[in-house]
Coordinates of C-alpha atoms in Angstrom, one line a residue:
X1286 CA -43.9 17.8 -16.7
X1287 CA -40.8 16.1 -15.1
X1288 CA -40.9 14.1 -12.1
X1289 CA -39.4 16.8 -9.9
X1290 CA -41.4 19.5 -11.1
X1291 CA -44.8 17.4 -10.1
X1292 CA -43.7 16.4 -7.1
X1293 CA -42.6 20.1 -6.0
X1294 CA -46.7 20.7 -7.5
X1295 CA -48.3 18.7 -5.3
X1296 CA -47.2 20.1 -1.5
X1297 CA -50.3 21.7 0.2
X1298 CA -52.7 19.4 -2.0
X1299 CA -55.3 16.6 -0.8
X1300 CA -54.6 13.4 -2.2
X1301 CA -56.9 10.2 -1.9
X1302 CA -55.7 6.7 -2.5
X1303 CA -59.2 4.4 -2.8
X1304 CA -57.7 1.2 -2.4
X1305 CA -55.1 0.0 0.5
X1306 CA -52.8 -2.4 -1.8
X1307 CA -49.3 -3.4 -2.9
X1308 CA -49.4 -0.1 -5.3
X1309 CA -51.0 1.9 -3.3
X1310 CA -48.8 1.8 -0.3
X1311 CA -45.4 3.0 -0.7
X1312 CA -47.1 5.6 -3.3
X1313 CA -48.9 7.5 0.0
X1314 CA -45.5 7.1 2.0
X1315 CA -43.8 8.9 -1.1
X1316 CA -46.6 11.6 -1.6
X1317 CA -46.5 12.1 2.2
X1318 CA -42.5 13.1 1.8
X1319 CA -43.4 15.5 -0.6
X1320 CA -45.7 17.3 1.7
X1321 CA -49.1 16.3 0.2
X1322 CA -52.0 16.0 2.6
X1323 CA -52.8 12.0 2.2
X1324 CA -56.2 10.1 2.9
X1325 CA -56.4 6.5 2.5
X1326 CA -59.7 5.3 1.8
X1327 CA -60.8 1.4 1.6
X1328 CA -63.4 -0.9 2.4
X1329 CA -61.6 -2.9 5.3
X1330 CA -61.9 -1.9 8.7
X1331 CA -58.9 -1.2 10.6
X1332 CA -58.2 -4.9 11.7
X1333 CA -58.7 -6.3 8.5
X1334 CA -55.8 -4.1 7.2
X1335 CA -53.7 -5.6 9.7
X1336 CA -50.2 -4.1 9.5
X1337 CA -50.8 -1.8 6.4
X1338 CA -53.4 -0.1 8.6
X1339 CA -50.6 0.4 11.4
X1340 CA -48.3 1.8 9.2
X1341 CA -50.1 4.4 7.9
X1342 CA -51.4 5.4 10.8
X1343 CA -47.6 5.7 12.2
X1344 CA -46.9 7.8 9.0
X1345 CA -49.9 10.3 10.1
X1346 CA -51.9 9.5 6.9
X1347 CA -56.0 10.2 7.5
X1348 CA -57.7 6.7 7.3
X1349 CA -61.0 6.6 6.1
X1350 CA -62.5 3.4 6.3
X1351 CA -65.9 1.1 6.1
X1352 CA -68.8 1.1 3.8
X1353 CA -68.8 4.6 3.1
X1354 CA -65.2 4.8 2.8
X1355 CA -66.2 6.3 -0.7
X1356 CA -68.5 9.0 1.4
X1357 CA -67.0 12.8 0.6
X1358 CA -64.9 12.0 -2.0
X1359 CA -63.6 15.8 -1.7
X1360 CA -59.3 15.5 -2.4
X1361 CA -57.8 17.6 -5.4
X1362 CA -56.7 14.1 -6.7
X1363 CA -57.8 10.9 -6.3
X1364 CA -55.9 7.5 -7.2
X1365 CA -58.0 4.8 -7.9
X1366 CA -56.8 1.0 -7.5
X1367 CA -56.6 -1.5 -10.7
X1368 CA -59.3 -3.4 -9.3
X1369 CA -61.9 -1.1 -8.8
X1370 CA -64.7 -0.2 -11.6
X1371 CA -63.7 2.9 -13.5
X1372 CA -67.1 4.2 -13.6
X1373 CA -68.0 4.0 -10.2
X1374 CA -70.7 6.9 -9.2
X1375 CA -68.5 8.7 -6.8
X1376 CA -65.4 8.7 -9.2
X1377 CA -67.6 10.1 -11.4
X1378 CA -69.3 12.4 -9.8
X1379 CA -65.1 13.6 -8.9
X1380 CA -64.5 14.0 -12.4
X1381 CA -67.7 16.5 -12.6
X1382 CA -66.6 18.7 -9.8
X1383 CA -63.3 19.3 -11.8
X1384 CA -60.7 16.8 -9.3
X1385 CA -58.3 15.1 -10.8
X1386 CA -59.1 11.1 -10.9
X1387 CA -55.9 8.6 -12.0
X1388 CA -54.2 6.1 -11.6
X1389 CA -50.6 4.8 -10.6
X1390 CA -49.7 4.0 -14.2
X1391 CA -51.8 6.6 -16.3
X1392 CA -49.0 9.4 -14.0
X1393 CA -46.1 7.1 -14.3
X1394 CA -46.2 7.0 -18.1
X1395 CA -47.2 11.1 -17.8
X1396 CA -43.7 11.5 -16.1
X1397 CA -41.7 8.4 -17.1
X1398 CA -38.4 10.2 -19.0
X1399 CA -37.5 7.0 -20.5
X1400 CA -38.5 4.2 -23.4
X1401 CA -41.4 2.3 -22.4
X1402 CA -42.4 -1.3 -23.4
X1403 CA -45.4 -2.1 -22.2
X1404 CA -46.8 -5.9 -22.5
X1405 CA -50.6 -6.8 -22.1
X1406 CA -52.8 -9.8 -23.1
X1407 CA -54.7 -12.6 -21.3
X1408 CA -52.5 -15.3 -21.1
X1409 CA -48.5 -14.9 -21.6
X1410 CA -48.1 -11.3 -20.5
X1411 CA -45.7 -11.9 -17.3
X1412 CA -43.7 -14.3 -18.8
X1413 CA -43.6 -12.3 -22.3
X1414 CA -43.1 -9.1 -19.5
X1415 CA -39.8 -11.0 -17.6
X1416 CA -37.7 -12.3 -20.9
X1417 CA -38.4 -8.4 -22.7
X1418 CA -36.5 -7.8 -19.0
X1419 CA -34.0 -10.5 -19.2
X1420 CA -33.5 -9.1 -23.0
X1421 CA -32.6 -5.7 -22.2
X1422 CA -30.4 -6.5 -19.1
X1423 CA -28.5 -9.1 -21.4
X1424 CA -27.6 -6.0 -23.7
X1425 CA -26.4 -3.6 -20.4
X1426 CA -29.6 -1.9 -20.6
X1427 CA -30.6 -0.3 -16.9
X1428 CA -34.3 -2.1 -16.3
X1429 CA -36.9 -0.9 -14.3
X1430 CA -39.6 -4.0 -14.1
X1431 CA -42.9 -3.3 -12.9
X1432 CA -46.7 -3.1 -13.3
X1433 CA -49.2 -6.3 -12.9
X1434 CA -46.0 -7.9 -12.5
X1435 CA -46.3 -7.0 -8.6
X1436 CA -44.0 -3.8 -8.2
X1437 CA -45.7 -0.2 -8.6
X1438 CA -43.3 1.5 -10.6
X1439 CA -44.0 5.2 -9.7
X1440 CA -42.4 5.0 -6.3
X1441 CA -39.0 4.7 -8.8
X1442 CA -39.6 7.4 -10.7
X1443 CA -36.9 9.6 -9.6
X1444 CA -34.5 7.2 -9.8
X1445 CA -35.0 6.9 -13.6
X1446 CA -33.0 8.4 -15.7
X1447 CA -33.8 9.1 -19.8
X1448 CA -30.8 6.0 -21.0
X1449 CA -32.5 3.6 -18.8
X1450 CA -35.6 1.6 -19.8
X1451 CA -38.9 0.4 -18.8
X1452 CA -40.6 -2.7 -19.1
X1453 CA -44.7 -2.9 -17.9
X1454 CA -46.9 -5.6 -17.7
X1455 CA -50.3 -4.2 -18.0
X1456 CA -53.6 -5.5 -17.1
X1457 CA -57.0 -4.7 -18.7
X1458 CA -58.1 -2.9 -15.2
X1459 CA -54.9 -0.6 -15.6
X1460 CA -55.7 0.6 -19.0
X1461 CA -59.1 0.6 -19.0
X1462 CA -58.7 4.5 -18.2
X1463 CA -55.1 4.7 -19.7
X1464 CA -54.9 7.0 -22.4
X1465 CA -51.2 7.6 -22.9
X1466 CA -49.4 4.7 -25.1
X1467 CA -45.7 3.3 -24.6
X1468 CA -42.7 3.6 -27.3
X1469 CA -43.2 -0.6 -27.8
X1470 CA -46.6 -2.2 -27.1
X1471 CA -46.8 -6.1 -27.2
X1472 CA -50.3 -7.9 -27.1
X1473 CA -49.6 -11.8 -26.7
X1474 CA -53.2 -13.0 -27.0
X1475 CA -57.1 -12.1 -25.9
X1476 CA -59.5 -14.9 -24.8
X1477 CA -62.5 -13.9 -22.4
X1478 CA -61.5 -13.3 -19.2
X1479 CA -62.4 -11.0 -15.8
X1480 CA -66.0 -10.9 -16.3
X1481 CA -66.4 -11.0 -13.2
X1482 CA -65.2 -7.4 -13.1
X1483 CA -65.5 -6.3 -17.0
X1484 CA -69.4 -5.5 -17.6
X1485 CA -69.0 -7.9 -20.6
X1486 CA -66.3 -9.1 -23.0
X1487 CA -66.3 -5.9 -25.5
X1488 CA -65.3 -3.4 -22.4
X1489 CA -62.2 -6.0 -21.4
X1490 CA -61.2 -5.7 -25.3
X1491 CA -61.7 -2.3 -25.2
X1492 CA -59.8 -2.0 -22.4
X1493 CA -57.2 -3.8 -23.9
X1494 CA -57.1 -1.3 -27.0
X1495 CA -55.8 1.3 -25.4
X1496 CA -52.3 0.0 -25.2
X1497 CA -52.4 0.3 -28.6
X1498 CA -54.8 3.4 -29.8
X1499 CA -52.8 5.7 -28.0
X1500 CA -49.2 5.1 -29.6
X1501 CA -48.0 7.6 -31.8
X1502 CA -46.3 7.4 -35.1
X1503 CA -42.5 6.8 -33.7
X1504 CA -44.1 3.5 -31.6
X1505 CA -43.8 -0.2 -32.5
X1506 CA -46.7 -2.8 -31.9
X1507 CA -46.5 -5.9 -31.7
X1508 CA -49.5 -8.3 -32.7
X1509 CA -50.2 -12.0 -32.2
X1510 CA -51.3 -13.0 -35.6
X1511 CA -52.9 -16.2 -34.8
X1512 CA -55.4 -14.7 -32.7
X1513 CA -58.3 -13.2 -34.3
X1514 CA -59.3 -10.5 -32.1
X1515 CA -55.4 -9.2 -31.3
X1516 CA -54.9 -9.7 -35.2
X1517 CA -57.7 -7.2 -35.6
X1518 CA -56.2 -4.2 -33.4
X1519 CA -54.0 -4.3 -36.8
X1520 CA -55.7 -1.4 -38.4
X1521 CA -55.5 0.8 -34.9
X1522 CA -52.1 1.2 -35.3
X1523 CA -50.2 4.4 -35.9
X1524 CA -46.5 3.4 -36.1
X1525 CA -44.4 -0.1 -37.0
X1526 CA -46.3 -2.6 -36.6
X1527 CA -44.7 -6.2 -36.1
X1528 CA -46.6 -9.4 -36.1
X1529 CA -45.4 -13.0 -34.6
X1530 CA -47.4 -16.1 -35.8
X1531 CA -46.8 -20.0 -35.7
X1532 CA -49.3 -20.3 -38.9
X1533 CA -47.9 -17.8 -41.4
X1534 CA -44.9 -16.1 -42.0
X1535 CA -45.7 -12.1 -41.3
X1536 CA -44.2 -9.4 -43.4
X1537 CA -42.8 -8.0 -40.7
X1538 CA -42.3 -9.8 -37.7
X1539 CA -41.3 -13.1 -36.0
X1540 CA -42.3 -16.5 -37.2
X1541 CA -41.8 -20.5 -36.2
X1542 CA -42.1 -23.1 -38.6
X1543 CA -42.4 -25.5 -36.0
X1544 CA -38.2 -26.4 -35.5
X1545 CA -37.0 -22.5 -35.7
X1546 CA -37.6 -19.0 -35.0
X1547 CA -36.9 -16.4 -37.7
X1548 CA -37.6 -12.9 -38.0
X1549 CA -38.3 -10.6 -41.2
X1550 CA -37.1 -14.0 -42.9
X1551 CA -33.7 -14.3 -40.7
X1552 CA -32.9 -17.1 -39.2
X1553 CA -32.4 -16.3 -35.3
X1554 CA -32.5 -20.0 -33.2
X1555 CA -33.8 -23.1 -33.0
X1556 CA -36.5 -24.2 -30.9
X1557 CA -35.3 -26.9 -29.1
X1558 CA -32.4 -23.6 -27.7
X1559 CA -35.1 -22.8 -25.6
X1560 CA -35.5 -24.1 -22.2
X1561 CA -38.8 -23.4 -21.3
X1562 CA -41.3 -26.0 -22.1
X1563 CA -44.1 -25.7 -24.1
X1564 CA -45.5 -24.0 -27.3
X1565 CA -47.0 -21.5 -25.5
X1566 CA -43.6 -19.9 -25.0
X1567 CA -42.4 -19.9 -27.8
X1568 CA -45.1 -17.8 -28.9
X1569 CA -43.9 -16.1 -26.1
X1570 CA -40.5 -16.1 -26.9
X1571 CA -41.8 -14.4 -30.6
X1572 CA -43.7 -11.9 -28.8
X1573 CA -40.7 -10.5 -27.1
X1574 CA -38.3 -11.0 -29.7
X1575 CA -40.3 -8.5 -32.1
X1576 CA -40.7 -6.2 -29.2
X1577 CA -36.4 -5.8 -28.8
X1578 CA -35.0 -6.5 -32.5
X1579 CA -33.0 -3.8 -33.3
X1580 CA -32.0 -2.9 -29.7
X1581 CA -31.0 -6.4 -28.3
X1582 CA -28.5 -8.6 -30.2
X1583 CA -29.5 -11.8 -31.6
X1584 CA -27.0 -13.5 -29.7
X1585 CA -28.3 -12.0 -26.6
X1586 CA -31.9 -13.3 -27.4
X1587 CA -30.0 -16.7 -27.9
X1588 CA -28.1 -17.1 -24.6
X1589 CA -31.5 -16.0 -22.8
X1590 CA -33.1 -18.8 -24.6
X1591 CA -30.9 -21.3 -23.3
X1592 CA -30.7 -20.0 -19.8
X1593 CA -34.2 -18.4 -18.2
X1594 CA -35.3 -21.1 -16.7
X1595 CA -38.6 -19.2 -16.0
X1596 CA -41.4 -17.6 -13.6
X1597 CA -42.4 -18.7 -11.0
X1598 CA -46.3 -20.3 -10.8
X1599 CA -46.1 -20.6 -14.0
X1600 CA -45.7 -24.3 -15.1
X1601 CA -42.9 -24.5 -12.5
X1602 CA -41.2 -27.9 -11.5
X1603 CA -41.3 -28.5 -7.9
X1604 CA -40.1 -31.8 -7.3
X1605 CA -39.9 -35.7 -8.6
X1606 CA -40.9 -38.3 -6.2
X1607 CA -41.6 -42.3 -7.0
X1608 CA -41.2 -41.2 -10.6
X1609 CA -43.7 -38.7 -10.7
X1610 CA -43.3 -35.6 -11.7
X1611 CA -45.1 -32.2 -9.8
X1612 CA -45.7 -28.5 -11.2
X1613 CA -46.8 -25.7 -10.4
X1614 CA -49.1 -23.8 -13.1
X1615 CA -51.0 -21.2 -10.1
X1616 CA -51.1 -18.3 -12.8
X1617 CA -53.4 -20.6 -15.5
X1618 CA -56.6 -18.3 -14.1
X1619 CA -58.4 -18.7 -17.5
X1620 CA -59.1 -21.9 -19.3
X1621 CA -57.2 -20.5 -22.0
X1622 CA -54.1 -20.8 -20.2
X1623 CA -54.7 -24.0 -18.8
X1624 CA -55.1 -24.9 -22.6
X1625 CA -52.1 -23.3 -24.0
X1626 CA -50.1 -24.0 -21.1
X1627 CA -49.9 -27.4 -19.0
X1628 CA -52.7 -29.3 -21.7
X1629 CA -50.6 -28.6 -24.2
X1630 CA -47.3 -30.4 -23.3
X1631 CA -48.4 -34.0 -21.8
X1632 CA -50.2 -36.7 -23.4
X1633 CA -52.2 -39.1 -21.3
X1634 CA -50.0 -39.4 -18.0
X1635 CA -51.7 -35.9 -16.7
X1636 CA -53.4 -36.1 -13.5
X1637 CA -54.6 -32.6 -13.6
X1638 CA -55.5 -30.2 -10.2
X1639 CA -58.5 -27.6 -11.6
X1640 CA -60.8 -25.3 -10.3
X1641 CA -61.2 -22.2 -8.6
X1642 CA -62.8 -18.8 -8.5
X1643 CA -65.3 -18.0 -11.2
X1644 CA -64.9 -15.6 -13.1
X1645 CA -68.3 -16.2 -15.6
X1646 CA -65.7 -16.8 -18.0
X1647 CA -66.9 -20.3 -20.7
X1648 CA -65.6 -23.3 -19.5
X1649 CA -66.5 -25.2 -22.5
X1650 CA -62.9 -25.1 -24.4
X1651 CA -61.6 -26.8 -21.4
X1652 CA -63.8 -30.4 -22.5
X1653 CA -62.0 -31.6 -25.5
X1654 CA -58.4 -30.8 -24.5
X1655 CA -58.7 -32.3 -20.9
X1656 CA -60.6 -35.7 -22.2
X1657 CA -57.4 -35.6 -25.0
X1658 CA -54.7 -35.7 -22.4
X1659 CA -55.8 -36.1 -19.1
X1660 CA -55.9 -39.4 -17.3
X1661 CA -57.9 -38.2 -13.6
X1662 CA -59.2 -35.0 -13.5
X1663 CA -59.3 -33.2 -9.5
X1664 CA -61.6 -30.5 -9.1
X1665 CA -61.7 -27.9 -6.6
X1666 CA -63.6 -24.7 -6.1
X1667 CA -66.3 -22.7 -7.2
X1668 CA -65.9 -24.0 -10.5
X1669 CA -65.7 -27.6 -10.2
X1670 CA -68.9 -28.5 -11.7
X1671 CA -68.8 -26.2 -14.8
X1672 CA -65.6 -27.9 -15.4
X1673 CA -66.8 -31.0 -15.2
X1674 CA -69.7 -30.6 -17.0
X1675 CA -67.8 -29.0 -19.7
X1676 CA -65.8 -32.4 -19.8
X1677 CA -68.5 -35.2 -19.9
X1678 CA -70.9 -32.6 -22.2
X1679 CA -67.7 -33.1 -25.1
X1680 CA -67.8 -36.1 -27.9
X1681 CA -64.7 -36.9 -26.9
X1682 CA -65.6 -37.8 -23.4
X1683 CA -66.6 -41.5 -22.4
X1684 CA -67.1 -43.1 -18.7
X1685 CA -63.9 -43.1 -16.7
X1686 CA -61.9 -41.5 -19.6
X1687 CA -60.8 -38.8 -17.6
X1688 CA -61.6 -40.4 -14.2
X1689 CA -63.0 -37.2 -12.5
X1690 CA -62.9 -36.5 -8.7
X1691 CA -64.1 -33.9 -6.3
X1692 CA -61.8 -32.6 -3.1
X1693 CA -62.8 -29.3 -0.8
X1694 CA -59.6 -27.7 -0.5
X1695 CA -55.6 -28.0 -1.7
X1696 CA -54.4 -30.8 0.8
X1697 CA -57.3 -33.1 0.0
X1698 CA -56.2 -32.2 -3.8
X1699 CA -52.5 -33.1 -3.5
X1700 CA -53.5 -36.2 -1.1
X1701 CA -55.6 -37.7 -3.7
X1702 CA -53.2 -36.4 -6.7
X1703 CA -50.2 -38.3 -5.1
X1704 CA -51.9 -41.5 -3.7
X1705 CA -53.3 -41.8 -7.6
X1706 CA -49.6 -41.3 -9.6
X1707 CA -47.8 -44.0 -11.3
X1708 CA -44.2 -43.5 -12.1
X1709 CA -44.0 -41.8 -15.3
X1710 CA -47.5 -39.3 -14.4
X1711 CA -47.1 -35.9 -14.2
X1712 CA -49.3 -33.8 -11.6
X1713 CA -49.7 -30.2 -12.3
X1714 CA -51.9 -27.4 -10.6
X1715 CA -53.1 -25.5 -13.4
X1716 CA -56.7 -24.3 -11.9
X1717 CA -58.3 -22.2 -15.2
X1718 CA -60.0 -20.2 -12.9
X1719 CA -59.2 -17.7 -10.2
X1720 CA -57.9 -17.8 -6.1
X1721 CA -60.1 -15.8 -4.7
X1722 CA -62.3 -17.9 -3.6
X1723 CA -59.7 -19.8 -1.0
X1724 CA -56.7 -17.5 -1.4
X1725 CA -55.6 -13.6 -1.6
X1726 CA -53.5 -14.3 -5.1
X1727 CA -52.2 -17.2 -7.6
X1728 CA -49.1 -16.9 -5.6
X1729 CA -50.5 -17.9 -2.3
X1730 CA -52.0 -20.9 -4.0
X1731 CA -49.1 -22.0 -5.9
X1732 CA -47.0 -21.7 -2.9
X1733 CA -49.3 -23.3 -0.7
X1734 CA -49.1 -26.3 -3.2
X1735 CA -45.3 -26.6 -3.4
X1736 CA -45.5 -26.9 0.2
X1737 CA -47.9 -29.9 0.4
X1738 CA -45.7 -31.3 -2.7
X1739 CA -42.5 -30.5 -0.9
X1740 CA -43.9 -32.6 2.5
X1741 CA -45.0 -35.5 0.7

């Protein structure tokens, strides 16, 4: 079915959005154009939705809020939001009586008219995501850039045409109930992570599969070598299947031999042509390479290499003052990116801004890297004492060697971070753990910190 034939399907029929979000919202504006009875349903009351609640009550959409909010889940279809558990009772209990439960990007793929490449992992995927982008508009290509990335990508589905493209960042809680696969599917890495929402680590891998287990034979995967459970979706898949690895040179795939990038044996640049720091992206570099060889020329790859300068939150420079250098690395939610991120590109003049929301995710991995590299350690957060106790718990770890300080909040943080520098230091916020606890997003956070940096 084409866009404009579901669309012309759905006048006359109830539709439910559970979940009042940044998908969710211009999705029930563009439903409610095509003559579809709309409900919103969510937790919130009608203050806490603030101006989202005003505007769909402006647009005549029926509100449904509170407690119950799930209470008569009757609508021929019902849209459930990334975040919310896929085997809730009442969704359940929908799918019994025969309605139609999805998701924004299970029916975008069902209707999308164009190539799809579609990027998941836990650390990597959003910058992996943005240079597939910067790829395919370096070649002419028409992009449409969406997903976990922050920008539903439904709302655009008539506007996309079958010679543009589409490139999706994908988290687990958006495939956990996917069950359609894209034309090129890139994995960058697994390491625990949202067990806080996951029941335990095998459903977020699961979850994670289905990028890949639904590709057909005409598909392309692409598979971090290097990391043993991504290396294992190997024998899942169904088409091409391309590899990128900074330990061995794949049979297919891309590889770095520690000064260049080559793929299937071809040399294709340098290293040191690409401007964003850190090993980390060069693996990320690889992952997106494999992904567009063949539809985006190797010089194109090249001249994005020397120019993206990056994402933001995402081991971003704000500012040098007294000699000291600030960054901010908001999106390091896991310890794993913390790791392969900001740990892994200073030596010794880190004075490092951790801690967050946890999200029962180990701690442990953090100890050895931060007592290798890190000369005073700021915790924040829910998960300040895991971290340090993952720290002085390590051989590695003697008295003072990181110095280790606690702060209640992000000024006290940056305060203590700045009155502590010597010229030469670097400070970087690179939490290994969630917001949530003290803001909506990584965003707010970050931004919230290149504001204190910004007034120092």
């Amino acid at each position: 079915m084409d866009a404009t034939a579901f669309f012309k399907s759905i006048a006359g029929k109830r539709v439910a959005f559970c979940g009042i979000g940044r998908s969710h919202m211009p999705l029930m504006e563009l439903f409610k154009k095509h003559e579809a009875i709309v409900s919103a349903r969510d937790r919130r009351s009608f203050q806490e939705l603030g101006e989202n609640g005003r505007i769909l009550q402006d647009l005549g959409i029926d509100l449904i809020l509170g407690k119950d909010y799930l209470h008569d889940l009757n609508e021929d279809i019902i849209f459930r939001t990334p975040g919310m558990p896929f085997h809730l009772p009442e969704l359940e209990a929908a799918r019994k009586h025969g309605q139609a439960v999805t998701s924004e990007m299970e029916l975008f793929f069902k209707l999308c008219p164009c190539k799809i490449y579609a990027v998941t992992g836990s650390d990597g995927k959003t910058t992996t995501t943005t240079l597939l982008s910067e790829f395919l508009k370096a070649e002419g290509k028409t992009v449409h850039l969406g997903g976990n990335i922050g920008r539903p990508l439904l709302p655009e589905i008539e506007s996309i045409s079958p010679d543009h493209v589409v490139v999706a960042e994908l988290s687990s809680f958006q495939l956990i109930s996917m069950r359609q696969g894209p034309d090129v599917a890139v994995v960058t890495n697994l390491a625990p992570n949202h067990l806080d929402i996951h029941k335990d680590m095998e459903e977020y891998v699961d979850a994670k599969k289905n990028l890949v287990l639904h590709q057909d034979g005409f598909s392309r995967t692409v598979l971090n070598a290097d990391n043993e459970i991504t290396a294992g979706f190997k024998d899942l898949v169904r088409g091409d299947c391309w590899q990128f690895s900074r330990v061995t040179e794949p049979a297919r795939g891309a590889f770095c031999d520690g000064e260049k990038i080559t793929v299937n044996g071809q040399p294709l640049m340098n290293v040191g042509e690409i401007k964003l720091p850190g090993w980390h992206n060069v693996e990320n570099y690889m992952a997106a390479i494999a992904a567009a060889w063949g539809d985006v020329s190797p010089e194109n790859m090249r001249k994005v290499a020397r120019e993206f300068g990056g994402v933001e939150h995402r081991m971003e420079f704000v500012r040098e003052l007294g000699g000291v250098k600030y960054y901010n690395d908001s999106i390091a939610s896991s310890p794993s990116r913390t790791i392969s991120g900001t740990l892994s590109c200073y030596d010794k003049n880190l004075i490092l801004i951790c801690g967050g929301y946890d999200k029962h995710i180990p701690y442990d991995p953090l100890g050895t890297p931060i007592c290798e590299r890190v000369k005073e350690l700021i915790l924040m957060g829910d998960t300040a004492e895991k971290i340090e106790q993952a720290v002085v718990s390590c051989p590695e770890y003697s008295e003072g060697l990181p110095s280790i300080h606690h702060v209640s909040d992000m000024p006290g943080a940056v305060a203590l971070a700045h009155k502590l520098a010597a010229p030469g230091d670097v400070v970087s916020l690179s939490p290994a753990s969630a917001s949530f606890d003290l803001y909506p997003g990584f965003e707010a956070r970050g931004r919230h910190f290149k504001e204190l940096v910004n007034r120092l």
